[in-house]
Coordinates of C-alpha atoms in Angstrom, one line a residue:
X11 CA -73.2 -25.9 37.7
X12 CA -73.7 -24.0 34.5
X13 CA -76.8 -24.9 32.5
X14 CA -76.8 -25.8 28.9
X15 CA -79.2 -26.9 26.1
X16 CA -78.8 -30.4 24.9
X17 CA -78.7 -30.8 21.1
X18 CA -80.9 -33.9 21.2
X19 CA -83.5 -32.7 23.6
X20 CA -86.6 -30.6 22.8
X21 CA -87.1 -27.2 24.5
X22 CA -87.5 -27.5 28.2
X23 CA -91.0 -26.1 28.1
X24 CA -93.0 -29.2 27.6
X25 CA -92.7 -29.2 23.8
X26 CA -92.9 -32.8 22.4
X27 CA -89.7 -34.0 20.9
X28 CA -88.2 -37.2 19.4
X29 CA -84.9 -38.9 19.8
X30 CA -83.7 -41.8 17.6
X31 CA -82.0 -44.3 19.8
X32 CA -81.2 -47.0 17.2
X33 CA -82.0 -50.7 17.5
X34 CA -83.2 -52.2 20.8
X35 CA -82.4 -55.9 21.7
X36 CA -85.5 -57.2 23.5
X37 CA -85.7 -59.9 26.2
X38 CA -87.1 -62.3 23.6
X39 CA -83.9 -62.0 21.6
X40 CA -85.7 -60.0 18.8
X41 CA -83.8 -56.9 17.6
X42 CA -86.3 -54.1 17.2
X43 CA -85.0 -51.8 14.6
X44 CA -84.9 -48.0 14.3
X45 CA -86.5 -47.1 17.6
X46 CA -87.6 -43.5 18.3
X47 CA -88.5 -42.2 21.7
X48 CA -91.0 -39.3 22.2
X49 CA -90.3 -37.2 25.3
X50 CA -91.0 -33.9 26.9
X51 CA -88.8 -31.9 29.3
X52 CA -89.1 -29.1 31.9
X53 CA -86.5 -27.2 33.9
X54 CA -82.8 -26.4 33.4
X55 CA -80.3 -29.1 32.7
X56 CA -77.0 -29.0 34.7
X57 CA -73.8 -29.0 32.6
X58 CA -73.0 -32.4 34.1
X59 CA -76.6 -33.7 33.7
X60 CA -76.7 -34.5 37.4
X61 CA -80.1 -33.1 38.2
X62 CA -82.3 -35.2 35.9
X63 CA -85.6 -36.7 37.1
X64 CA -87.3 -39.4 35.0
X65 CA -91.0 -39.7 35.3
X66 CA -92.7 -42.9 34.1
X67 CA -96.4 -42.8 33.0
X68 CA -99.1 -45.4 33.5
X69 CA -100.6 -47.8 30.9
X70 CA -102.6 -45.2 28.9
X71 CA -100.5 -42.2 29.8
X72 CA -97.9 -40.5 27.8
X73 CA -95.1 -37.9 28.1
X74 CA -97.5 -35.0 28.8
X75 CA -97.1 -34.9 32.6
X76 CA -98.1 -31.3 32.8
X77 CA -98.7 -28.5 30.2
X78 CA -101.3 -26.6 28.3
X79 CA -104.3 -28.1 26.7
X80 CA -104.2 -28.7 23.0
X81 CA -105.7 -31.0 20.3
X82 CA -103.7 -34.0 21.5
X83 CA -103.9 -33.2 25.2
X84 CA -107.5 -32.2 26.3
X85 CA -106.3 -32.0 29.9
X86 CA -103.4 -30.1 31.5
X87 CA -101.3 -33.2 31.8
X88 CA -102.0 -36.4 33.7
X89 CA -100.2 -35.2 36.9
X90 CA -101.1 -31.5 37.2
X91 CA -99.5 -29.7 40.0
X92 CA -96.7 -32.2 40.6
X93 CA -94.1 -30.8 38.2
X94 CA -93.1 -27.2 37.8
X95 CA -91.6 -24.2 39.6
X96 CA -92.3 -24.6 43.3
X97 CA -94.1 -27.9 42.8
X98 CA -93.1 -31.2 44.6
X99 CA -90.8 -31.9 41.7
X100 CA -89.4 -28.4 41.5
X101 CA -88.2 -27.4 38.0
X102 CA -86.3 -24.5 39.5
X103 CA -83.9 -27.2 40.8
X104 CA -84.6 -30.4 38.8
X105 CA -84.6 -31.1 35.1
X106 CA -87.6 -33.4 34.4
X107 CA -87.9 -35.8 31.5
X108 CA -91.0 -37.9 30.8
X109 CA -90.8 -40.3 27.9
X110 CA -93.6 -42.1 26.0
X111 CA -92.9 -45.7 26.6
X112 CA -91.6 -48.2 24.1
X113 CA -94.6 -49.7 22.4
X114 CA -96.7 -46.6 23.0
X115 CA -98.9 -44.7 20.6
X116 CA -98.0 -41.1 21.4
X117 CA -94.8 -40.7 19.4
X118 CA -92.6 -43.6 20.5
X119 CA -92.1 -46.6 18.2
X120 CA -95.0 -49.0 18.7
X121 CA -97.7 -51.0 16.8
X122 CA -99.2 -47.8 15.3
X123 CA -95.8 -46.7 13.9
X124 CA -94.6 -47.5 10.4
X125 CA -92.5 -50.6 10.0
X126 CA -89.2 -50.1 8.0
X127 CA -91.0 -51.7 5.1
X128 CA -93.4 -48.8 4.9
X129 CA -96.5 -50.5 6.3
X130 CA -97.8 -50.3 9.9
X131 CA -96.3 -52.6 12.5
X132 CA -99.7 -53.6 13.9
X133 CA -99.6 -57.0 15.5
X134 CA -96.3 -57.8 13.8
X135 CA -94.7 -55.7 16.6
X136 CA -92.9 -58.1 18.9
X137 CA -94.0 -58.7 22.4
X138 CA -92.1 -56.6 24.9
X139 CA -91.5 -56.6 28.7
X140 CA -91.3 -53.8 31.3
X141 CA -87.5 -54.5 31.2
X142 CA -87.5 -53.8 27.5
X143 CA -89.2 -50.4 28.1
X144 CA -86.5 -49.5 30.6
X145 CA -83.7 -50.8 28.4
X146 CA -84.8 -48.4 25.7
X147 CA -84.8 -45.5 28.2
X148 CA -81.3 -46.5 29.2
X149 CA -80.2 -46.3 25.6
X150 CA -81.8 -42.8 25.5
X151 CA -80.0 -41.8 28.6
X152 CA -76.7 -43.0 27.1
X153 CA -77.2 -40.8 24.1
X154 CA -78.1 -37.8 26.3
X155 CA -75.0 -38.3 28.5
X156 CA -77.1 -39.0 31.6
X157 CA -75.0 -41.3 33.7
X158 CA -77.3 -41.2 36.7
X159 CA -80.9 -40.1 37.4
X160 CA -81.4 -38.0 40.5
X161 CA -84.8 -39.8 40.8
X162 CA -87.0 -42.2 38.8
X163 CA -90.6 -41.9 39.7
X164 CA -93.8 -43.6 38.4
X165 CA -97.2 -45.0 39.3
X166 CA -98.9 -48.2 38.2
X167 CA -97.2 -49.4 35.0
X168 CA -94.9 -46.4 35.5
X169 CA -94.1 -47.8 39.0
X170 CA -93.2 -51.1 37.4
X171 CA -90.8 -49.3 35.2
X172 CA -89.3 -47.5 38.2
X173 CA -88.9 -50.8 40.0
X174 CA -87.1 -52.3 37.0
X175 CA -84.8 -49.2 36.8
X176 CA -83.9 -50.0 40.4
X177 CA -83.1 -53.7 39.6
X178 CA -81.5 -53.3 36.2
X179 CA -79.4 -50.1 36.7
X180 CA -79.1 -49.5 40.4
X181 CA -75.9 -47.5 39.9
X182 CA -77.8 -45.1 37.6
X183 CA -80.7 -44.3 40.1
X184 CA -80.0 -42.1 43.1
X185 CA -83.6 -42.4 44.4
X186 CA -86.9 -43.9 43.3
X187 CA -90.5 -43.3 43.9
X188 CA -92.8 -46.3 43.3
X189 CA -96.5 -45.8 43.5
X190 CA -99.4 -48.2 43.3
X191 CA -97.8 -51.3 41.8
X192 CA -96.7 -54.7 43.0
X193 CA -93.4 -56.6 42.5
X194 CA -95.0 -59.0 40.0
X195 CA -98.2 -59.6 38.2
X196 CA -100.7 -61.6 40.3
X197 CA -103.2 -64.1 39.1
X198 CA -106.0 -61.6 39.7
X199 CA -104.2 -58.9 37.7
X200 CA -103.5 -61.3 34.8
X201 CA -107.1 -62.3 34.9
X202 CA -108.3 -58.7 34.6
X203 CA -105.8 -57.9 31.9
X204 CA -106.1 -61.0 29.7
X205 CA -109.9 -60.5 29.7
X206 CA -109.3 -56.9 28.4
X207 CA -107.0 -58.3 25.7
X208 CA -109.6 -60.8 24.6
X209 CA -112.2 -58.1 24.4
X210 CA -110.1 -56.3 21.8
X211 CA -108.8 -59.3 19.8
X212 CA -112.4 -60.8 19.6
X213 CA -113.6 -57.6 17.9
X214 CA -114.1 -58.4 14.2
X215 CA -112.4 -55.2 13.3
X216 CA -109.2 -56.4 14.9
X217 CA -108.3 -58.2 11.7
X218 CA -105.5 -60.2 13.3
X219 CA -104.0 -56.9 14.4
X220 CA -103.7 -55.6 10.9
X221 CA -106.4 -53.0 11.0
X222 CA -104.1 -49.9 10.7
X223 CA -104.8 -48.1 7.5
X224 CA -108.0 -50.1 6.7
X225 CA -110.5 -47.6 7.9
X226 CA -111.9 -50.1 10.5
X227 CA -110.6 -50.2 14.0
X228 CA -111.6 -52.4 17.0
X229 CA -113.1 -49.6 18.9
X230 CA -115.9 -51.7 20.4
X231 CA -113.3 -54.1 21.8
X232 CA -111.1 -51.3 23.1
X233 CA -114.1 -49.7 24.7
X234 CA -115.1 -52.9 26.5
X235 CA -111.5 -53.3 27.7
X236 CA -111.5 -49.8 29.1
X237 CA -114.7 -50.4 30.9
X238 CA -113.2 -53.5 32.5
X239 CA -110.0 -51.7 33.4
X240 CA -111.8 -48.7 34.9
X241 CA -113.7 -50.9 37.3
X242 CA -110.4 -52.2 38.6
X243 CA -109.1 -48.6 38.9
X244 CA -111.8 -47.3 41.2
X245 CA -113.1 -48.7 44.5
X246 CA -116.4 -50.5 45.0
X247 CA -117.2 -48.0 47.8
X248 CA -116.8 -44.9 45.5
X249 CA -118.7 -46.4 42.6
X250 CA -121.7 -47.3 44.8
X251 CA -121.7 -44.0 46.6
X252 CA -121.7 -42.1 43.3
X253 CA -124.0 -44.3 41.3
X254 CA -125.7 -46.9 43.5
X255 CA -128.2 -48.8 41.2
X256 CA -129.8 -45.6 39.9
X257 CA -130.7 -45.2 36.2
X258 CA -128.8 -42.8 34.0
X259 CA -130.7 -39.5 33.8
X260 CA -133.7 -39.8 31.5
X261 CA -133.2 -43.5 31.0
X262 CA -134.9 -46.6 32.3
X263 CA -132.8 -49.8 32.4
X264 CA -135.6 -51.8 34.1
X265 CA -137.8 -52.4 31.1
X266 CA -140.0 -55.2 30.1
X267 CA -137.4 -57.0 27.9
X268 CA -133.6 -57.2 27.5
X269 CA -133.4 -54.6 24.7
X270 CA -130.8 -52.7 26.9
X271 CA -132.1 -49.4 25.7
X272 CA -131.9 -47.8 29.1
X273 CA -128.6 -47.6 31.1
X274 CA -127.7 -47.5 34.7
X275 CA -125.8 -44.5 35.9
X276 CA -122.6 -46.5 36.3
X277 CA -123.0 -47.7 32.7
X278 CA -123.2 -44.1 31.5
X279 CA -120.0 -43.3 33.4
X280 CA -118.1 -46.3 32.0
X281 CA -119.4 -45.5 28.5
X282 CA -117.9 -42.0 28.9
X283 CA -114.5 -43.4 30.1
X284 CA -114.5 -45.8 27.1
X285 CA -115.2 -43.0 24.6
X286 CA -112.4 -40.8 25.9
X287 CA -109.9 -43.6 25.6
X288 CA -111.0 -44.6 22.1
X289 CA -110.5 -41.0 20.9
X290 CA -106.8 -41.0 22.0
X291 CA -105.4 -44.5 22.2
X292 CA -104.5 -47.3 19.8
X293 CA -106.0 -50.8 20.5
X294 CA -102.9 -52.7 19.4
X295 CA -100.7 -50.6 21.7
X296 CA -103.2 -51.3 24.5
X297 CA -102.9 -55.1 23.9
X298 CA -99.1 -54.9 23.7
X299 CA -98.7 -52.9 26.9
X300 CA -101.2 -54.9 28.8
X301 CA -99.4 -58.0 27.9
X302 CA -96.2 -56.4 29.1
X303 CA -97.9 -55.9 32.5
X304 CA -98.8 -59.6 32.6
X305 CA -95.1 -60.4 32.2
X306 CA -94.1 -58.1 35.1
X307 CA -92.0 -59.9 37.7
X308 CA -88.9 -58.3 39.1
X309 CA -87.8 -61.7 40.6
X310 CA -87.8 -63.6 37.3
X311 CA -84.3 -65.0 36.4
X312 CA -82.8 -63.1 39.4
X313 CA -83.2 -65.6 42.2
X314 CA -86.7 -64.6 43.2
X315 CA -88.5 -61.5 44.5
X316 CA -87.0 -61.5 48.0
X317 CA -83.5 -62.0 46.8
X318 CA -83.5 -59.2 44.2
X319 CA -85.2 -56.8 46.6
X320 CA -82.8 -57.6 49.5
X321 CA -79.8 -56.8 47.2
X322 CA -81.2 -53.6 45.8
X323 CA -79.1 -50.6 46.9
X324 CA -81.4 -47.8 45.7
X325 CA -83.2 -45.7 48.4
X326 CA -86.9 -45.7 47.6
X327 CA -90.3 -44.4 48.7
X328 CA -92.9 -47.1 48.2
X329 CA -96.5 -46.0 48.1
X330 CA -99.9 -47.8 48.1
X331 CA -103.5 -46.6 48.0
X332 CA -105.5 -48.1 50.8
X333 CA -108.6 -48.9 48.6
X334 CA -106.6 -50.2 45.6
X335 CA -108.1 -53.4 44.4
X336 CA -105.9 -53.8 41.4
X337 CA -102.6 -53.6 43.4
X338 CA -103.7 -54.3 47.0
X339 CA -101.7 -53.2 50.0
X340 CA -100.3 -56.6 50.8
X341 CA -98.4 -56.8 47.5
X342 CA -96.8 -53.4 48.0
X343 CA -95.9 -54.2 51.6
X344 CA -93.8 -57.1 50.2
X345 CA -91.7 -54.6 48.3
X346 CA -91.1 -52.4 51.3
X347 CA -90.5 -55.2 53.7
X348 CA -87.5 -56.6 51.7
X349 CA -85.9 -53.4 50.3
X350 CA -83.1 -52.4 52.7
X351 CA -83.3 -48.7 51.9
X352 CA -87.0 -48.1 52.4
X353 CA -88.8 -47.1 55.7
X354 CA -92.1 -48.9 55.0
X355 CA -95.1 -48.2 52.9
X356 CA -96.5 -44.7 52.5
X357 CA -100.2 -45.0 52.2
X358 CA -102.5 -42.7 50.3
X359 CA -106.0 -42.7 52.0
X360 CA -108.6 -42.4 49.3
X361 CA -112.0 -43.6 48.3
X362 CA -110.9 -43.6 44.6
X363 CA -109.0 -46.9 44.6
X364 CA -106.0 -47.4 42.3
X365 CA -106.4 -44.0 40.8
X366 CA -105.8 -42.4 44.2
X367 CA -102.2 -41.7 43.2
X368 CA -103.5 -39.5 40.4
X369 CA -106.6 -38.1 42.2
X370 CA -105.3 -37.3 45.7
X371 CA -103.0 -34.4 44.8
X372 CA -102.1 -33.3 48.4
X373 CA -101.1 -36.7 49.6
X374 CA -99.3 -37.6 46.4
X375 CA -97.4 -34.3 46.6
X376 CA -96.0 -35.4 50.0
X377 CA -94.9 -38.7 48.5
X378 CA -93.0 -36.9 45.8
X379 CA -91.5 -34.4 48.2
X380 CA -90.2 -37.4 50.3
X381 CA -88.7 -39.0 47.2
X382 CA -87.0 -35.8 46.1
X383 CA -85.6 -35.4 49.7
X384 CA -83.8 -38.7 49.0
X385 CA -82.4 -37.3 45.8
X386 CA -81.3 -34.2 47.7
X387 CA -79.6 -36.3 50.3
X388 CA -77.7 -38.3 47.6
X389 CA -76.7 -35.0 46.0
X390 CA -75.1 -33.8 49.2
X391 CA -73.2 -37.0 49.6
X392 CA -71.7 -36.7 46.1
X393 CA -70.9 -33.0 46.2

């Protein structure tokens, strides 16, 4: 097929662009007005838009899958080596789009955006679901003339979005790659996540979610939330091997009182992770997206998990990390067991826990190649 540039898309070199998709009707019945989606693209778009791959980011990710470092992106993307010429998702063949999710804080309409009244949305932003995120992307695809994605791929919250694409729009997804996420939020996950939300909303600087533009932000609460989350992202084995109960260099946490002046090595590590997130992420967006993960349940109002999975027609690669304590293997096995077009769970072996799908490049690359092979097989059928 001949290639062409799309008038609504940014240059296909990773440049950040924005598309106005109009109003979005949410699951709650609320009409969210004047939504803009931020996105980045790589590769060459076919004239019939048949070679598009949609990549879905995790909770605190964004559209910057891969690309040069800059002021907004201190790392070369959150999935380096996975997208590009000759990479597992080969941009010599596929046209890749990654959006910043609805409710995000990296260009897409969310709590840190301006309300139509000229003030920040803040906590006035309505609650959203994973389905709402996907519905917004479907409206984007409609505007772009993308009738069907060659593949939809994501991990963690991005995997939840990929699952919802399979359930909501199966006719628009030729293949799916779902990494490190379960079919619904479990009690354990809701417990982890609501505790993080409480850490933020209990910060005096939260100001009922109206802190934007006041010069005071709930950074302490966001930092605590990130510490809690990061413990769930890594495995107990890795943390103990790396840090044990050692003190941080030059510090003594075993003093004569509870002044907490000295830190353990693992505290120093978590402090660093918190500082990095505070510098790039909005607390209200974190609350909103974490709440959306609590609502995640592909079986809700569809006859239950097993029913909706058994009736899904999308070929999929389902992946778990063997040491993931946030989304343990048994939850992901349930997806693969009931999906008719899935040959079992592909397991990433890693000491790094939930983050294994980001950290284990070689194994993750194989998962993505397997997913793209499904897309290629579908392409041959429809030639």
